[in-house]
Short mmCIF file of C-alpha atoms in Angstrom, two decimals:
data_model
loop_
_atom_site.label_atom_id
_atom_site.label_comp_id
_atom_site.label_asym_id
_atom_site.label_seq_id
_atom_site.Cartn_x
_atom_site.Cartn_y
_atom_site.Cartn_z
CA MET A 15 -40.53 1.15 9.39
CA ARG A 16 -41.25 4.28 7.09
CA ARG A 17 -39.70 4.12 3.65
CA ASN A 18 -37.44 7.18 4.60
CA ASP A 19 -36.33 5.86 7.33
CA ARG A 20 -35.39 2.85 5.29
CA ALA A 21 -33.83 4.15 2.61
CA THR A 22 -31.37 6.15 5.33
CA LEU A 23 -30.69 3.38 7.14
CA HIS A 24 -29.51 1.30 4.04
CA THR A 25 -27.74 4.06 2.97
CA LYS A 26 -26.30 4.47 6.65
CA LEU A 27 -25.26 0.50 6.15
CA GLY A 28 -23.79 0.69 2.70
CA LEU A 29 -21.16 3.66 4.05
CA SER A 30 -20.44 1.74 7.12
CA LEU A 31 -19.58 -1.43 5.26
CA GLY A 32 -17.97 0.69 2.11
CA ALA A 33 -15.46 2.09 4.69
CA ALA A 34 -14.95 -1.23 7.17
CA THR A 35 -14.20 -2.52 3.32
CA ILE A 36 -11.80 -0.11 2.08
CA VAL A 37 -9.91 -0.09 5.31
CA ALA A 38 -9.46 -3.67 5.25
CA VAL A 39 -8.27 -3.85 1.75
CA ALA A 40 -5.69 -1.28 2.46
CA MET A 41 -4.38 -2.78 5.66
CA PHE A 42 -4.12 -5.75 3.72
CA ALA A 43 -1.59 -3.62 1.39
CA VAL A 44 0.13 -2.65 4.30
CA LYS A 45 1.16 -5.87 5.27
CA VAL A 46 2.08 -7.07 2.20
CA LYS A 47 5.29 -4.41 2.42
CA ALA A 48 5.83 -4.25 -0.54
CA GLN A 49 3.28 -3.81 -3.69
CA THR A 50 -3.14 -6.52 -12.11
CA SER A 51 -4.21 -3.08 -12.51
CA GLY A 52 -8.02 -2.97 -12.80
CA GLU A 53 -10.79 -0.91 -14.06
CA GLY A 54 -9.56 3.13 -12.89
CA LEU A 55 -5.84 1.90 -11.66
CA PRO A 56 -2.64 2.81 -14.14
CA ASN A 57 -1.47 0.72 -16.96
CA LEU A 58 2.08 0.45 -17.45
CA GLU A 59 2.53 1.02 -21.55
CA ALA A 60 6.00 -0.44 -22.25
CA ARG A 61 6.03 -3.24 -23.50
CA VAL A 62 7.60 -6.91 -21.69
CA GLU A 63 10.61 -7.70 -23.91
CA PRO A 64 12.81 -11.29 -23.12
CA LEU A 65 14.17 -11.72 -19.85
CA ARG A 66 18.15 -11.98 -20.54
CA PRO A 67 20.04 -15.03 -19.94
CA GLY A 68 21.04 -16.55 -16.57
CA VAL A 69 18.76 -15.09 -14.39
CA THR A 70 16.52 -17.46 -12.39
CA GLU A 71 13.66 -17.14 -9.80
CA SER A 72 15.60 -18.01 -7.05
CA GLN A 73 17.95 -16.08 -7.45
CA VAL A 74 16.05 -13.01 -7.88
CA LEU A 75 14.39 -13.96 -4.35
CA ALA A 76 17.66 -14.74 -2.41
CA GLU A 77 18.77 -11.09 -4.09
CA LEU A 78 15.14 -9.80 -2.67
CA ALA A 79 15.79 -11.03 0.75
CA ALA A 80 19.82 -9.82 0.92
CA HIS A 81 18.26 -6.10 -0.53
CA ASN A 82 15.64 -5.96 2.63
CA GLU A 83 18.11 -6.70 5.32
CA ALA A 84 20.38 -4.51 3.74
CA ARG A 85 18.07 -1.88 3.77
CA LYS A 86 16.83 -2.42 6.81
CA ALA A 87 20.18 -2.06 8.52
CA ALA A 88 20.70 1.13 6.91
CA LEU A 89 17.29 3.75 7.03
CA HIS A 90 17.85 4.21 10.39
CA ASP A 91 14.71 7.18 10.51
CA TYR A 92 12.53 9.22 7.66
CA ALA A 93 9.92 11.85 7.88
CA VAL A 94 7.19 11.94 4.67
CA LEU A 95 3.82 13.80 3.93
CA ARG A 96 1.24 11.40 3.44
CA THR A 97 -2.50 12.75 1.60
CA TYR A 98 -5.18 9.52 2.24
CA GLN A 99 -8.01 10.22 -0.01
CA VAL A 100 -11.35 7.77 -1.06
CA VAL A 101 -12.70 8.56 -4.17
CA ASP A 102 -15.38 7.46 -6.47
CA LEU A 103 -14.60 6.42 -10.15
CA LYS A 104 -15.90 10.00 -11.46
CA GLY A 105 -13.26 12.39 -9.24
CA LYS A 106 -15.22 12.98 -6.04
CA VAL A 107 -13.88 13.30 -3.13
CA HIS A 108 -15.47 11.50 -0.27
CA ALA A 109 -12.79 11.84 2.44
CA GLU A 110 -9.51 13.12 2.90
CA LYS A 111 -6.50 13.47 5.50
CA LEU A 112 -2.99 14.94 5.17
CA GLY A 113 -0.78 14.49 7.63
CA ARG A 114 3.31 13.30 8.15
CA MET A 115 4.64 10.20 9.03
CA GLU A 116 7.12 9.88 11.01
CA PHE A 117 9.57 6.47 10.96
CA LEU A 118 12.03 5.28 13.61
CA SER A 119 14.62 2.40 13.45
CA PRO A 120 14.08 -0.07 14.19
CA ASP A 121 9.88 -0.25 15.46
CA LYS A 122 8.35 3.38 15.77
CA LYS A 123 6.47 4.89 13.90
CA THR A 124 4.47 8.54 14.65
CA PHE A 125 1.20 9.88 12.30
CA THR A 126 0.69 12.97 13.26
CA VAL A 127 -3.16 14.83 11.00
CA THR A 128 -2.00 18.38 9.78
CA SER A 129 -6.10 18.46 8.28
CA GLU A 130 -8.94 16.48 7.49
CA SER A 131 -12.01 16.67 5.19
CA GLY A 132 -15.09 15.14 3.88
CA SER A 133 -17.36 12.08 5.52
CA GLY A 134 -16.62 11.43 8.66
CA VAL A 135 -18.01 8.15 8.70
CA VAL A 136 -15.03 7.19 5.95
CA ARG A 137 -12.40 8.71 8.05
CA ASN A 138 -13.02 7.23 11.10
CA MET A 139 -13.85 3.96 9.83
CA ALA A 140 -11.52 3.44 6.94
CA LEU A 141 -8.79 6.01 7.13
CA ASN A 142 -7.78 6.16 10.61
CA PRO A 143 -7.74 2.55 11.42
CA LEU A 144 -5.94 2.24 8.24
CA ILE A 145 -3.35 4.66 9.62
CA LYS A 146 -3.39 3.26 13.49
CA SER A 147 -2.95 -0.80 11.50
CA GLU A 148 0.49 0.56 9.66
CA VAL A 149 1.78 2.28 13.62
CA GLU A 150 1.01 -0.25 15.19
CA ALA A 151 2.43 -2.92 12.64
CA ALA A 152 5.80 -1.08 12.93
CA ALA A 153 5.55 -1.87 16.35
CA GLY A 154 4.98 -5.61 16.42
CA LYS A 155 1.34 -5.52 17.23
CA GLU A 156 -0.36 -7.11 14.50
CA HIS A 157 2.72 -8.90 12.61
CA HIS A 158 1.96 -11.21 10.03
CA ASP A 159 4.60 -13.18 7.69
CA SER A 160 3.47 -11.28 4.61
CA ALA A 161 7.32 -10.29 2.98
CA ILE A 162 8.25 -11.56 -0.39
CA SER A 163 10.36 -14.54 -0.22
CA ALA A 164 11.03 -18.13 -1.05
CA ASP A 165 8.73 -19.32 2.23
CA ASN A 166 5.61 -17.36 1.46
CA TYR A 167 5.78 -16.92 -2.96
CA SER A 168 7.16 -18.38 -6.54
CA LEU A 169 7.99 -16.10 -8.56
CA ASN A 170 7.50 -16.98 -12.54
CA LEU A 171 9.98 -14.32 -14.44
CA LEU A 172 7.92 -12.96 -17.44
CA GLY A 173 10.62 -10.89 -19.35
CA GLU A 174 11.91 -7.49 -18.42
CA GLN A 175 10.17 -3.77 -19.15
CA GLN A 176 11.13 0.21 -18.35
CA VAL A 177 8.78 1.41 -15.50
CA GLY A 178 10.30 4.95 -15.79
CA PRO A 179 14.60 5.45 -15.72
CA TYR A 180 14.51 2.04 -14.11
CA ARG A 181 15.12 -1.73 -16.38
CA CYS A 182 13.33 -4.24 -14.59
CA PHE A 183 12.29 -7.44 -14.50
CA VAL A 184 8.52 -8.51 -14.12
CA ALA A 185 7.97 -11.67 -12.43
CA GLU A 186 4.14 -13.65 -11.74
CA ALA A 187 3.82 -14.09 -7.94
CA ARG A 188 1.96 -16.53 -6.87
CA PRO A 189 1.90 -17.12 -3.28
CA LYS A 190 2.30 -20.38 -1.53
CA ARG A 191 -1.03 -20.57 0.86
CA GLN A 192 -4.38 -18.78 0.98
CA ASP A 193 -3.51 -16.24 3.25
CA LYS A 194 -5.48 -12.84 3.22
CA TYR A 195 -2.23 -11.18 4.15
CA LEU A 196 -0.47 -12.31 0.96
CA PHE A 197 -1.37 -11.66 -2.69
CA GLU A 198 -1.25 -12.73 -6.12
CA GLY A 199 0.00 -10.52 -9.18
CA LYS A 200 2.76 -9.04 -10.74
CA LEU A 201 5.97 -7.77 -9.35
CA TRP A 202 8.89 -5.36 -11.01
CA ILE A 203 12.07 -5.81 -9.99
CA ASP A 204 15.05 -3.43 -10.18
CA ALA A 205 17.60 -5.33 -12.69
CA ASP A 206 20.72 -3.51 -11.11
CA ASP A 207 19.78 -3.57 -7.29
CA TYR A 208 16.99 -5.91 -7.30
CA SER A 209 14.26 -3.74 -5.14
CA VAL A 210 10.91 -3.82 -5.50
CA VAL A 211 9.87 -1.09 -7.99
CA ARG A 212 6.39 -1.99 -8.14
CA ILE A 213 3.55 -3.83 -7.69
CA GLU A 214 0.50 -4.84 -8.86
CA GLY A 215 -2.62 -7.81 -7.64
CA HIS A 216 -5.50 -8.56 -5.27
CA PRO A 217 -5.33 -10.84 -1.97
CA ALA A 218 -4.98 -14.38 -2.42
CA LYS A 219 -7.66 -15.20 0.03
CA LYS A 220 -11.48 -13.50 -0.52
CA LEU A 221 -11.43 -10.93 2.52
CA SER A 222 -15.48 -11.21 3.11
CA PHE A 223 -18.57 -11.51 1.51
CA TRP A 224 -18.96 -7.81 1.11
CA ILE A 225 -16.10 -7.41 -0.99
CA GLN A 226 -16.94 -8.15 -5.03
CA ARG A 227 -13.31 -7.23 -6.11
CA ALA A 228 -10.49 -5.61 -4.72
CA ASP A 229 -6.88 -4.76 -6.90
CA PHE A 230 -4.06 -2.58 -5.73
CA VAL A 231 -0.81 -0.88 -7.07
CA ARG A 232 2.06 0.29 -5.42
CA GLN A 233 4.52 2.69 -7.05
CA TYR A 234 7.88 3.09 -5.21
CA GLN A 235 10.27 6.09 -5.65
CA LYS A 236 14.49 5.65 -5.06
CA ILE A 237 14.70 8.86 -2.28
CA ASP A 238 18.75 8.99 -1.67
CA GLY A 239 19.95 5.22 -2.13
CA PHE A 240 16.06 3.79 -0.28
CA TRP A 241 13.02 2.22 -2.48
CA LEU A 242 9.99 4.08 -0.41
CA PRO A 243 6.28 4.33 -1.58
CA GLN A 244 5.44 6.78 -4.02
CA LYS A 245 1.28 6.30 -4.65
CA ASP A 246 -1.02 3.51 -3.93
CA GLN A 247 -4.10 2.95 -5.09
CA THR A 248 -6.72 0.16 -4.29
CA LEU A 249 -9.90 -0.02 -6.39
CA VAL A 250 -12.62 -1.46 -4.33
CA GLN A 251 -16.03 -3.07 -5.28
CA VAL A 252 -18.32 -3.37 -2.34
CA ARG A 253 -22.12 -4.60 -2.16
CA LEU A 254 -24.35 -1.90 -1.67
CA TYR A 255 -21.62 1.18 -1.63
CA GLY A 256 -20.36 0.58 -5.68
CA LYS A 257 -16.73 1.20 -6.34
CA LYS A 258 -14.54 3.39 -4.43
CA VAL A 259 -10.65 4.03 -4.91
CA LEU A 260 -8.26 4.56 -1.98
CA THR A 261 -5.16 6.61 -2.98
CA ILE A 262 -1.97 7.77 -0.73
CA ASP A 263 0.03 9.86 -1.95
CA HIS A 264 3.93 10.11 -0.41
CA ARG A 265 5.73 13.25 -1.19
CA GLY A 266 8.81 15.50 0.80
CA TYR A 267 10.99 12.40 2.14
CA VAL A 268 13.27 13.32 4.44
CA VAL A 269 15.57 10.36 5.18
CA ASN A 270 18.05 9.58 7.69
CA ALA A 271 18.15 13.16 8.81
CA GLY A 272 17.58 12.10 13.17
CA GLN A 273 16.24 14.63 14.94
CA SER A 274 17.39 16.97 12.75
CA LYS A 275 15.09 20.72 12.50
CA ASP A 276 14.63 19.79 8.57
CA ALA A 277 13.27 16.25 9.86
CA ARG A 278 10.75 18.03 12.06
CA ALA A 279 9.84 20.86 10.15
CA ILE A 280 8.87 19.61 6.28
CA VAL A 281 4.92 20.64 7.88
CA PRO A 282 3.99 22.73 10.89
CA GLU A 283 3.75 21.01 14.20
CA ALA A 284 0.07 20.99 14.73
CA GLY A 285 -2.74 18.37 14.82
CA ILE A 286 -3.19 14.63 16.79
CA ALA A 287 -0.38 12.44 16.81
CA LEU A 288 -0.51 8.93 16.68
CA THR A 289 2.41 6.74 18.32
CA SER A 290 3.50 3.43 19.09
CA SER A 291 6.97 1.44 20.31
CA ARG A 292 7.69 -1.66 21.66
#
């Protein structure tokens, strides 16, 4: 094989492995459902302060479970604009996909693509499978027990910290088993309603030989009384491919609008839709 051919093969292999690895880590982040920042990821600046008296780990886990059940019952539907990007540490965008994700309780998600650009390899091997995985997971086709619950995690309360306008309990989350759909890291839990505000961590189990490092951060925002994802960042270091960051921005939420015109019109009705339901 000629040198140029070997170099081309090496590049294609690196792109393929890198894209596959990015989607593996991102799918993990989707499946943990609620989400130690690493290099290139944001850190909180406020210091951790002492925990108020009377708060226990078991109480926090019980309140988290109760909140999740109440949220599930109250959240009928939402629509949100999504921007997916794969970038390097210098800020160069390798692939981008924009669209609208719509959720209808209990188990239906539809994603409509409105625009895409950048590497077709990365879009086809990373972004498209990631979106498809989330759509299918909503319908129970890829069910994994990954909830933040007493069955899956033990918590070690570290104190309290301010996250924007919200006072939060800070807890170290320790998975009870080595499972690639569980994580090890930190939780920020709203002290008023026991909702997850932020998660930082890494998979509890190594995902593959090719992944040398994987760190993710998920930040939530409060919309009409519901805590919903605001931004996801996943930093991946892959053999032969280097470091890349997958970001997902969530904006323009319309919550519990049913099939109203407002819910359908937040972006133009154009593009390809991915749908899944039971």
